XYZ file of C-alpha atoms in Angstrom:
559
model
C -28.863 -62.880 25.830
C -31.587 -61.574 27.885
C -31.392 -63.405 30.956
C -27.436 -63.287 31.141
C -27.802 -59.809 31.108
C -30.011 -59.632 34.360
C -28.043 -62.028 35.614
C -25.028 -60.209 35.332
C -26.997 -56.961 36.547
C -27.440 -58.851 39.604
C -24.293 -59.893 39.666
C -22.741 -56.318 39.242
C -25.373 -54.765 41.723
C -24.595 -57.190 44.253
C -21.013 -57.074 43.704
C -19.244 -54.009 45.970
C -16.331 -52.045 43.952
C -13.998 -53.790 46.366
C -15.421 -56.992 45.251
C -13.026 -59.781 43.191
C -12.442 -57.674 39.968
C -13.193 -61.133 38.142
C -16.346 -61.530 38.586
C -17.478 -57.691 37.774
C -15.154 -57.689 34.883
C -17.078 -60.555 33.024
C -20.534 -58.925 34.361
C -19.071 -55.708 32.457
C -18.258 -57.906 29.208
C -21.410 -59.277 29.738
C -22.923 -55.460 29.471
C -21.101 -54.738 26.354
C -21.752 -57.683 24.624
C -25.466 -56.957 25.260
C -25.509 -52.980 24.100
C -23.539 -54.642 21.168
C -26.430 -56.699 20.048
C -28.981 -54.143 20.884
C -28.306 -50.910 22.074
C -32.058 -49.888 23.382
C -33.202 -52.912 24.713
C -29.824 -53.421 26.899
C -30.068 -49.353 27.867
C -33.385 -49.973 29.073
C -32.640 -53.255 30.833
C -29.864 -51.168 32.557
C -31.630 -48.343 34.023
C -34.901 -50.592 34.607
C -32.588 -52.140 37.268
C -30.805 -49.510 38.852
C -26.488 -49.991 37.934
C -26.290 -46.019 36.882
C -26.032 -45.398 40.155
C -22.849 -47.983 41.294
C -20.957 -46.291 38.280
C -19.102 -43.708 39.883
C -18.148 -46.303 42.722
C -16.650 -47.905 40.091
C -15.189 -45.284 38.003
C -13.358 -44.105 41.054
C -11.204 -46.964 41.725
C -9.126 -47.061 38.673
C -8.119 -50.880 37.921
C -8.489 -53.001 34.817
C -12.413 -52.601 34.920
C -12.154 -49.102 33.740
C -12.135 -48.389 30.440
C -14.734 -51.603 30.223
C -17.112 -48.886 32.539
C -16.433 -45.436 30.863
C -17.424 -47.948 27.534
C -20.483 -48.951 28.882
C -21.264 -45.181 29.907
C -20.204 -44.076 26.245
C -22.532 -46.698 24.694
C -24.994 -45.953 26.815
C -25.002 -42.014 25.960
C -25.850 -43.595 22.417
C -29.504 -43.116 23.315
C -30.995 -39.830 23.905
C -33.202 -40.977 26.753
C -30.218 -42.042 28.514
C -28.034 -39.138 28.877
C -30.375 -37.644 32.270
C -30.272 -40.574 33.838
C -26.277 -40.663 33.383
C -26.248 -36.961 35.079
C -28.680 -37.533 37.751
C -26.051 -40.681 39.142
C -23.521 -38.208 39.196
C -21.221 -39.443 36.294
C -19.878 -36.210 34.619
C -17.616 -35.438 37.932
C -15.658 -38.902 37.976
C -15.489 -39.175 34.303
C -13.996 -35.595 33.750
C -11.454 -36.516 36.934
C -10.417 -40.049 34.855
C -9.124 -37.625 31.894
C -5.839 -36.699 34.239
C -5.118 -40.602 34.332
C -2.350 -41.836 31.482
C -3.963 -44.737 30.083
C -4.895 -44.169 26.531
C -7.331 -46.722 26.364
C -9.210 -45.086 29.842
C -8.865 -41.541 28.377
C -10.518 -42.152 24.407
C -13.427 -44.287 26.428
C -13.803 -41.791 28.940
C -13.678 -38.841 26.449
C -16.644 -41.026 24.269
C -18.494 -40.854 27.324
C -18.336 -37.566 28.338
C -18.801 -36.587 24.527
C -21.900 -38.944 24.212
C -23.505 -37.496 27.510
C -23.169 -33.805 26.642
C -24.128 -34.267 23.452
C -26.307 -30.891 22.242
C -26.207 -30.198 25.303
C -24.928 -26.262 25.883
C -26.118 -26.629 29.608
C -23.772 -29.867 29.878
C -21.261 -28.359 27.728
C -20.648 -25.275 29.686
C -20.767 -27.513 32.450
C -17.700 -29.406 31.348
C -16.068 -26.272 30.173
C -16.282 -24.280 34.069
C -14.492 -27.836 35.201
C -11.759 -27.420 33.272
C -11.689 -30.034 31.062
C -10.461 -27.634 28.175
C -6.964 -27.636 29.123
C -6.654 -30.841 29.877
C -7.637 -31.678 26.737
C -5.205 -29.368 24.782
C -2.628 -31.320 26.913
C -3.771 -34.593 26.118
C -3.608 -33.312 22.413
C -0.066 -32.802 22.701
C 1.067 -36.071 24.929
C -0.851 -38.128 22.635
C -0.666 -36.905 19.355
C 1.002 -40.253 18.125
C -2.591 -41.786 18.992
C -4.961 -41.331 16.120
C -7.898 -42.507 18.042
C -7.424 -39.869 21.197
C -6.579 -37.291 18.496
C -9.970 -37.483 17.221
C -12.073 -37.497 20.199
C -9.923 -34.246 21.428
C -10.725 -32.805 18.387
C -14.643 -33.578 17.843
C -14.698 -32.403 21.391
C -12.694 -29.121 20.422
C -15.424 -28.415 17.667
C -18.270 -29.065 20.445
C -17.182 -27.131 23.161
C -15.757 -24.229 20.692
C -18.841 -23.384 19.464
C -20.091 -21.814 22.904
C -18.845 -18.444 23.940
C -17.659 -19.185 27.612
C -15.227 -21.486 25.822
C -13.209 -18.947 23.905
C -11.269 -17.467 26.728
C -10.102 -20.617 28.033
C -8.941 -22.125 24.821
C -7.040 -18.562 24.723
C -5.112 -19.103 27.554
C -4.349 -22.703 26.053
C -1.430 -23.147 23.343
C -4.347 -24.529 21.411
C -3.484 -22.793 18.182
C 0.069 -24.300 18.173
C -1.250 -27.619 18.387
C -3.753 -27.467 15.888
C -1.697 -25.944 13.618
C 1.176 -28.667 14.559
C -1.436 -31.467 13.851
C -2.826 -29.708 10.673
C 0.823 -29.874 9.289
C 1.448 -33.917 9.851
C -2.001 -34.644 7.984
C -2.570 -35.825 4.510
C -6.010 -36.954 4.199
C -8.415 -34.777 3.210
C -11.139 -36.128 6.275
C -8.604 -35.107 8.971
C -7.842 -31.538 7.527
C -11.243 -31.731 7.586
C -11.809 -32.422 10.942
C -8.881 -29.363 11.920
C -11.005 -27.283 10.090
C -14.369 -27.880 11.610
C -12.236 -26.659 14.878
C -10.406 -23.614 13.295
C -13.415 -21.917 11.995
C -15.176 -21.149 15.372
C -12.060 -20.630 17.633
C -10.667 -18.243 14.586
C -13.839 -16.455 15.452
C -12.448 -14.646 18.439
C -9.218 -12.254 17.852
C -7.027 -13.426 20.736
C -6.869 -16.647 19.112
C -6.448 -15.300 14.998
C -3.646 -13.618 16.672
C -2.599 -16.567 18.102
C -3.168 -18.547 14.815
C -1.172 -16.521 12.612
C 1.634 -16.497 14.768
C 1.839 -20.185 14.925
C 1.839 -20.051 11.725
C -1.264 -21.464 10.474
C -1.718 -18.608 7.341
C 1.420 -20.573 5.488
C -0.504 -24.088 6.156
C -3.468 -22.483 4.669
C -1.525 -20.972 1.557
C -0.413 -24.322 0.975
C -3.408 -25.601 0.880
C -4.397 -23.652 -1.736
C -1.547 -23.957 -3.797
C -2.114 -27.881 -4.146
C -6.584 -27.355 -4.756
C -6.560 -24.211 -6.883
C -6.502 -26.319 -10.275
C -7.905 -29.385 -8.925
C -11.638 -30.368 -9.507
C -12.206 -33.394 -7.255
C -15.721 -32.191 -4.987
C -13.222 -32.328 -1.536
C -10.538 -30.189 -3.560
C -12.852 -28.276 -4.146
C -14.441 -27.816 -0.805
C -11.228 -27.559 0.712
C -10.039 -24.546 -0.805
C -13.296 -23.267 -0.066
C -12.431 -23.396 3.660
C -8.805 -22.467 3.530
C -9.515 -19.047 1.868
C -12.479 -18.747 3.585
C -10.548 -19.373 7.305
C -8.302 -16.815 5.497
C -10.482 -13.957 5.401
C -11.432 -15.201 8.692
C -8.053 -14.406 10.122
C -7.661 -10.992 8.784
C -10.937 -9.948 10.338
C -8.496 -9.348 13.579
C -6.653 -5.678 13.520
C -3.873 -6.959 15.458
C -3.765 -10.262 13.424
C -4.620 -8.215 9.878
C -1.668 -5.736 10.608
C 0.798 -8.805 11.333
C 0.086 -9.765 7.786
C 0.253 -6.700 6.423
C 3.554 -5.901 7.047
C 3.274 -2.289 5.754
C 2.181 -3.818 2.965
C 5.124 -5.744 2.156
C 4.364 -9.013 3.517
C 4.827 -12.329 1.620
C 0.812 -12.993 2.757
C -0.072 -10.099 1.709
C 1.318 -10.197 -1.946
C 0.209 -14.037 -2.071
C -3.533 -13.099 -1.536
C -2.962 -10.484 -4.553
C -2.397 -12.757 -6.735
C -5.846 -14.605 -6.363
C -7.740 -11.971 -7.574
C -6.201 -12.339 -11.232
C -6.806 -16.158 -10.534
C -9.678 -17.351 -13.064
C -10.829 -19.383 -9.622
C -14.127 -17.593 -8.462
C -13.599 -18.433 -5.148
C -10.332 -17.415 -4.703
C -10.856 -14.118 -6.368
C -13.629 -13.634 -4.119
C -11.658 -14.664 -1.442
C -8.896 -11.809 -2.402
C -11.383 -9.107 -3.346
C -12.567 -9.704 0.759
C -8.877 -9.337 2.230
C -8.331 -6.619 0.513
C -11.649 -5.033 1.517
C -10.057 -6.507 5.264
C -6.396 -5.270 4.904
C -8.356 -1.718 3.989
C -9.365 -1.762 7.825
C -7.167 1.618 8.405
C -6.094 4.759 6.476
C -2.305 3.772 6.134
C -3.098 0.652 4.669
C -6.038 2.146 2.073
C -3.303 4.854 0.869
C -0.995 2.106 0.579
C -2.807 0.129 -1.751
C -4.319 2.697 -3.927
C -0.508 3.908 -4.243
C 0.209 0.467 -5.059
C -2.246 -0.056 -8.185
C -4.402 -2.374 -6.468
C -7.287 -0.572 -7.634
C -6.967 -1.489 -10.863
C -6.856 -5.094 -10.246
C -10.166 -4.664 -8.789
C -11.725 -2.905 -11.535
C -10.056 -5.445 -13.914
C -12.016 -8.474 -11.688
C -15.565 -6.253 -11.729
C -15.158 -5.800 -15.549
C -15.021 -9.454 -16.077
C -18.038 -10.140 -13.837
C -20.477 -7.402 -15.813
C -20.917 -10.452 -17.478
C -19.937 -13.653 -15.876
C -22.220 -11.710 -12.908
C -21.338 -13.820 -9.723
C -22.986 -11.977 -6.968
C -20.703 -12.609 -4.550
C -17.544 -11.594 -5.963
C -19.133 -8.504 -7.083
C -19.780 -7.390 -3.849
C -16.629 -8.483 -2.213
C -15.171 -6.264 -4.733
C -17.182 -3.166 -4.317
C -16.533 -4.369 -0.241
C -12.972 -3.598 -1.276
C -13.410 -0.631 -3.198
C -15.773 1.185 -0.645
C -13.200 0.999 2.022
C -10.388 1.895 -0.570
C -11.985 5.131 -0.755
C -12.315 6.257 2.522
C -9.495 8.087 3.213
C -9.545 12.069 1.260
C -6.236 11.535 -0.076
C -7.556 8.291 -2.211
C -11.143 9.812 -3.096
C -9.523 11.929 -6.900
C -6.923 9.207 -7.426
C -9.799 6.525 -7.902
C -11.834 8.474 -9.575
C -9.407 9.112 -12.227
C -8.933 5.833 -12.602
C -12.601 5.574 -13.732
C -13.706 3.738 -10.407
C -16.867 5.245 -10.772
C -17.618 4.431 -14.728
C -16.960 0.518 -13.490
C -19.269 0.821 -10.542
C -21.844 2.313 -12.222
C -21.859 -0.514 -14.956
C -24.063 -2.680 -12.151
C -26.299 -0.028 -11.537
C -29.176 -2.488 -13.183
C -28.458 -5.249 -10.866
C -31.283 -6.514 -8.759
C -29.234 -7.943 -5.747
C -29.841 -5.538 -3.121
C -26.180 -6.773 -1.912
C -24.617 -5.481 -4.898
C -27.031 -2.261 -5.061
C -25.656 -1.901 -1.186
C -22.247 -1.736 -1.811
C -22.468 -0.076 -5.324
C -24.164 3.258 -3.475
C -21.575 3.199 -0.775
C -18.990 3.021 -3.023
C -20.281 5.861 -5.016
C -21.181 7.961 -1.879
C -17.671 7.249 -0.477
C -16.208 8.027 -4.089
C -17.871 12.054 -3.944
C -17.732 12.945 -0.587
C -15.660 16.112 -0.774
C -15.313 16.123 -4.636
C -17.575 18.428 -6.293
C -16.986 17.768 -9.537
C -17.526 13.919 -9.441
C -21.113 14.733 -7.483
C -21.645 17.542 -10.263
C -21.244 14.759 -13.076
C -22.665 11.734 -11.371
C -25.778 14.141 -10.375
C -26.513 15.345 -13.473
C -26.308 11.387 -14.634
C -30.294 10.998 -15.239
C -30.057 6.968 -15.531
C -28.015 7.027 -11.915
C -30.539 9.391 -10.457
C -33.811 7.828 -12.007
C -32.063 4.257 -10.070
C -31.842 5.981 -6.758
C -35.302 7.252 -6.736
C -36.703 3.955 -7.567
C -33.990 2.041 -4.962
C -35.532 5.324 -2.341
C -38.846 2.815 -2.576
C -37.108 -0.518 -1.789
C -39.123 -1.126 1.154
C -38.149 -4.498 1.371
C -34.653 -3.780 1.915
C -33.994 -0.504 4.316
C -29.780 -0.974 3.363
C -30.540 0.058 -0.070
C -32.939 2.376 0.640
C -31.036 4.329 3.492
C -27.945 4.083 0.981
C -30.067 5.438 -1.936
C -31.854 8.510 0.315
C -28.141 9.236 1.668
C -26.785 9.331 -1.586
C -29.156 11.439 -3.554
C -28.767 13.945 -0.261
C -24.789 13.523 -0.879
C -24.894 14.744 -4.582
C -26.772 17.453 -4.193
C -24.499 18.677 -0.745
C -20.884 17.990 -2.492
C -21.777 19.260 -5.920
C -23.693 22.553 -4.534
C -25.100 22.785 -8.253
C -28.075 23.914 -10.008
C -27.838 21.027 -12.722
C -28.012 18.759 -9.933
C -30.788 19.749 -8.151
C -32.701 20.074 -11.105
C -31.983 16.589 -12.031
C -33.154 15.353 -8.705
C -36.173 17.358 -8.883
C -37.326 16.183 -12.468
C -36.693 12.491 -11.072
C -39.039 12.857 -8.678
C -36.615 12.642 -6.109
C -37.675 15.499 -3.337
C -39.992 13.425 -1.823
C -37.835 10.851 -0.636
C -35.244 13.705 0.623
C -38.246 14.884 2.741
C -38.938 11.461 4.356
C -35.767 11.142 5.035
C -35.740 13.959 7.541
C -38.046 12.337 9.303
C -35.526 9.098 9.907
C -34.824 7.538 13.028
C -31.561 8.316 12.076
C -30.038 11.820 13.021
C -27.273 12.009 10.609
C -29.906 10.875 7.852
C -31.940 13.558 9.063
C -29.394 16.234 8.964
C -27.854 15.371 5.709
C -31.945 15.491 4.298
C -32.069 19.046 5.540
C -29.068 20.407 4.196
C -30.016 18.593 0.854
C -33.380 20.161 1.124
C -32.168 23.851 2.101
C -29.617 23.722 -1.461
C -32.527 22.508 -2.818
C -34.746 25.671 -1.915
C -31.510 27.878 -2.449
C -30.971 27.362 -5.635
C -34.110 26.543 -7.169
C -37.253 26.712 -5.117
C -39.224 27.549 -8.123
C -39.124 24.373 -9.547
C -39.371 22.538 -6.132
C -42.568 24.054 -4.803
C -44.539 21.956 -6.120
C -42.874 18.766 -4.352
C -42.609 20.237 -1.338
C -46.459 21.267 -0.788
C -47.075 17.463 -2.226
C -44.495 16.040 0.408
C -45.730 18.167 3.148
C -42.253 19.732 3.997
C -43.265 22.756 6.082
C -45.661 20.398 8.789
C -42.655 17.920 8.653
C -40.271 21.154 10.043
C -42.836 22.084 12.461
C -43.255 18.338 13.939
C -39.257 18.604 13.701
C -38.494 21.580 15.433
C -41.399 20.866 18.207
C -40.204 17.622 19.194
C -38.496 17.253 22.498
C -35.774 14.898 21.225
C -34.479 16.543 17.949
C -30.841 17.379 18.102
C -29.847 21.038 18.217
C -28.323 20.612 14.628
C -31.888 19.437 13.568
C -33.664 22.454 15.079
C -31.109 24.546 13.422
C -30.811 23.094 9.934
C -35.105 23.011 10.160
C -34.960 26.846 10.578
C -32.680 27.722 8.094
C -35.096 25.651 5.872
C -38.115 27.592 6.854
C -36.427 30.597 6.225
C -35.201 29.392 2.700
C -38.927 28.175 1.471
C -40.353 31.923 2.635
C -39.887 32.778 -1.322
C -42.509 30.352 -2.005
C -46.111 31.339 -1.481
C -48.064 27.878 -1.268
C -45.501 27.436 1.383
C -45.383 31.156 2.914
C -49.281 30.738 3.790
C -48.531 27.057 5.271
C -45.427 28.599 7.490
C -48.223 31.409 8.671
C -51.399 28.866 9.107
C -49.017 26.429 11.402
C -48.043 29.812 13.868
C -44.151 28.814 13.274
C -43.078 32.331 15.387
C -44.733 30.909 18.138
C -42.761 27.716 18.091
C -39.115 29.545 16.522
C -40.011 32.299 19.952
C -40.147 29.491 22.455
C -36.747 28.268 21.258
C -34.700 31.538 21.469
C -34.003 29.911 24.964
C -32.574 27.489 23.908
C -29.497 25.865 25.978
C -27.729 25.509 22.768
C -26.312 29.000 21.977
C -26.496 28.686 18.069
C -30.068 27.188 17.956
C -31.285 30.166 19.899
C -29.344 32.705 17.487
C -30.681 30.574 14.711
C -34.674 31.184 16.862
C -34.195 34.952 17.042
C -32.657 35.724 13.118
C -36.164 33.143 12.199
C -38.463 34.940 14.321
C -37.575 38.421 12.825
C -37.305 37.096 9.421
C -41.136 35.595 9.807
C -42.501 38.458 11.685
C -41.083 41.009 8.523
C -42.810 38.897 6.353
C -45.764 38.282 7.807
């Protein structure tokens, strides 16, 4: 085998591309026969003496020879240690050129090779991509859609090139989504879905093309799909409604795609992914608890659905996971909720319909993606609506929760969420109860910390929090406040160069609140706040230099 493959190197190197076809055609057989029998060795043999380099000579004249080449260049591209060598002789351009040509048999080799060179490659890949070969391939998916062979290699190229950004806008300008979807139709084995899939999922990732999806109608396909797994329990059942609702959720990440399927909340999609969050299917009600949490993109469509009952289906699905406890579907469903509750109008109608007695049934859960989602529900729920913050801040279990969750240092969600909430029930409610609550939890401490976040809307809720705090009962907070060192926090506050105005001004009103106190009178007096409060009555924001001079005479007539 060995020495009729040098001699038919020989042969091939000595033999021009104008040369009798004959004799390089049974050279070429030769060459296959040999990567046949042993990939490597034959590779090796082949660059050791030099053909790369007569390829494109011979890929340009297009005769009977090649598909027999773009083979050889495919088999090759096998080997990782052969895919330079194939750039450096200049392959790539004549091989992407041969995929105008209309022989099927050229076009699937010459795809292999082109597939086998770039191979995790993203350099190569873009490459390929800024030559166009994405729209020739969408075309070659429609003229030869009869051929199962060329349908393949279009689409295992689809899901290589698809996964790199630059590809996205090109595929967009393709009718790609109409012939995916008109392929995913014809199929019915499970591996070729499959394959559709593996394509759908990244090019679903960019909105031009959901839009383009659901207009081609790919949403029904994926219904269907559904329909025929849902009771099945076969593994690739299974796994395929996993993708199809999952792709589904996918698509209504899109607004313009999302509000197709709304259809003011009439649409036949819409109603459809209702129904799976009855389902007793775990993935499909977690894959309806996330469109709804989707669909709930807007105000219109969250006053919509709370008009429409929806959440009570919800609450029904979080009831029977208190104890069936999947993680995921609980916070898909607090997802849901949380956005449900956005708009004012929808804040009293959920709460009389005990939203916050569910959500507060996972208050022990230790998934900090549930604990997430549970505080922004809850924050969401009371914003605006004193009584609910009056009840849910006198709630000593709830309160104890969010002082320990103020600690989670391991997860800075749940412990912004926690600070922001504790800050939110003591703001809404304006009550006594409430702040006594949060003092006896030991909560004061993390309220001062939290003016000190990175975060100026943290900050500012922290100081109005802190200032009700002192209003209404700075007897009992004294103590906390010395311990948390609240007055050289307002000093470091309102002599910092980048705090906001509203920080400045919310830290004054503060100082003037805490004057009551004496621990904290002789702290004000030791750090020389008129001398800082005097240098900001020139202030360029008008109300923080009011705010400077009211300060200044209230320290200096009680000093």
């Amino acid at each position: 085998m060995a020495d009729n493959l040098s001699e038919a190197l020989k042969t091939l190197k000595l033999s021009s591309a104008d040369s009798t076809s004959d004799s390089v055609e049974s050279c070429l057989d030769c060459l296959l026969k040999a990567l046949a029998h042993n990939n490597v060795e034959a590779s090796e043999k082949i660059q050791e003496m030099g053909v790369l380099p007569m390829m494109p000579s011979l890929l340009a004249t297009q005769n009977s020879c090649t598909p027999k080449v773009a083979n050889i260049i495919a088999e090759l591209a096998k080997n990782e240690f052969m895919r330079s060598p194939c750039v450096e002789a200049g392959l790539i351009p004549p091989l992407v050129q041969l995929l105008n040509c209309k022989d099927q048999e050229v076009l699937l080799q010459t795809g292999r090779a082109l597939g086998n060179i770039c191979y995790d490659s993203h350099t190569l890949q873009a490459q390929l991509i800024s030559m166009g070969v994405i729209p020739t391939l969408v075309k070659l998916l429609g003229v030869h859609a009869q051929n199962t062979a060329l349908t393949e290699m279009c689409l295992i190229a689809f899901g290589n090139l698809a996964e790199l950004e630059s590809s996205k806008e090109q595929f967009a300008s393709t009718n790609i989504a109409e012939e995916l979807v008109r392929l995913f139709r014809k199929q019915v084995e499970h591996e070729k879905k499959e394959m559709i899939f593996e394509v759908l999922a990244p090019l679903a990732e960019n909105d031009a093309i959901k839009l383009q999806l659901v207009e081609a109608g790919l949403v029904e396909c994926l219904l269907d799909v559904v329909g025929q797994t849902v009771d099945s329990d076969r593994e690739e059942d299974v796994a395929q409604l996993k993708t199809a609702s999952d792709l589904m959720v996918l698509l209504l990440l899109g607004d313009e795609s999302m509000q197709k399927l709304f259809e003011g909340g009439k649409g036949s999609v819409f109603q459809r992914v209702l129904s799976w969050v009855p389902s007793n299917n775990h993935q499909l009600q977690l894959a309806g608890a996330l469109a709804i949490a989707n669909f709930a993109r807007n105000d219109g469509n969250c006053i919509h659905m709370v008009d429409t009952g929806i959440v009570q289906m919800l609450l029904e699905l979080l009831d029977r996971h208190v104890e069936e406890g999947n993680v995921t579907v609980q916070h898909a469903a607090l997802s849901a909720l949380r956005n449900l509750a956005i708009p004012v109008v929808n804040k009293s109608k959920m709460l009389s319909a005990g939203v916050a007695d569910v959500v507060l049934k996972f208050l022990q859960s230790e998934m900090p993606p549930v604990q997430f989602k549970l505080l922004g529900t809850l924050r969401m729920l009371i914003d605006t609506q004193a009584d609910a913050a009056d009840q849910l801040g006198t709630n000593c279990k709830l309160v104890e929760r969010l002082v320990e969750w103020c600690e989670a240092k391991d997860h800075a969600g749940v412990m912004g969420e926690s600070n922001r909430l504790l800050s939110a029930l003591i703001r809404h409610s304006k009550s006594k109860e409430v702040v006594g609550t949060v003092i006896q939890c030991g909560g004061v401490k993390h309220l001062v910390t939290m003016a000190t976040s990175e975060h100026m809307i943290m900050q500012n809720e922290a100081l109005v929090a802190l200032g009700l705090i002192a209003a209404l009962d700075l007897d009992s907070a004294e103590k906390d406040f010395v311990g948390a060192t609240l007055v050289q926090v307002l000093h470091k506050l309102l002599t910092e160069e980048k705090s906001a105005p509203e920080i400045k001004y919310n830290s004054m009103i503060l100082i003037c609140s805490v004057m009551g106190s004496e621990p904290l009178h002789k702290e004000v007096q030791s750090l020389a706040f008129i001398d800082v409060v005097s240098k900001l009555r020139s202030h360029e924001n008008k109300t923080v230099a009011h705010q400077a001079s009211l300060t200044e005479q209230r320290l200096t007539a009680q000093s």
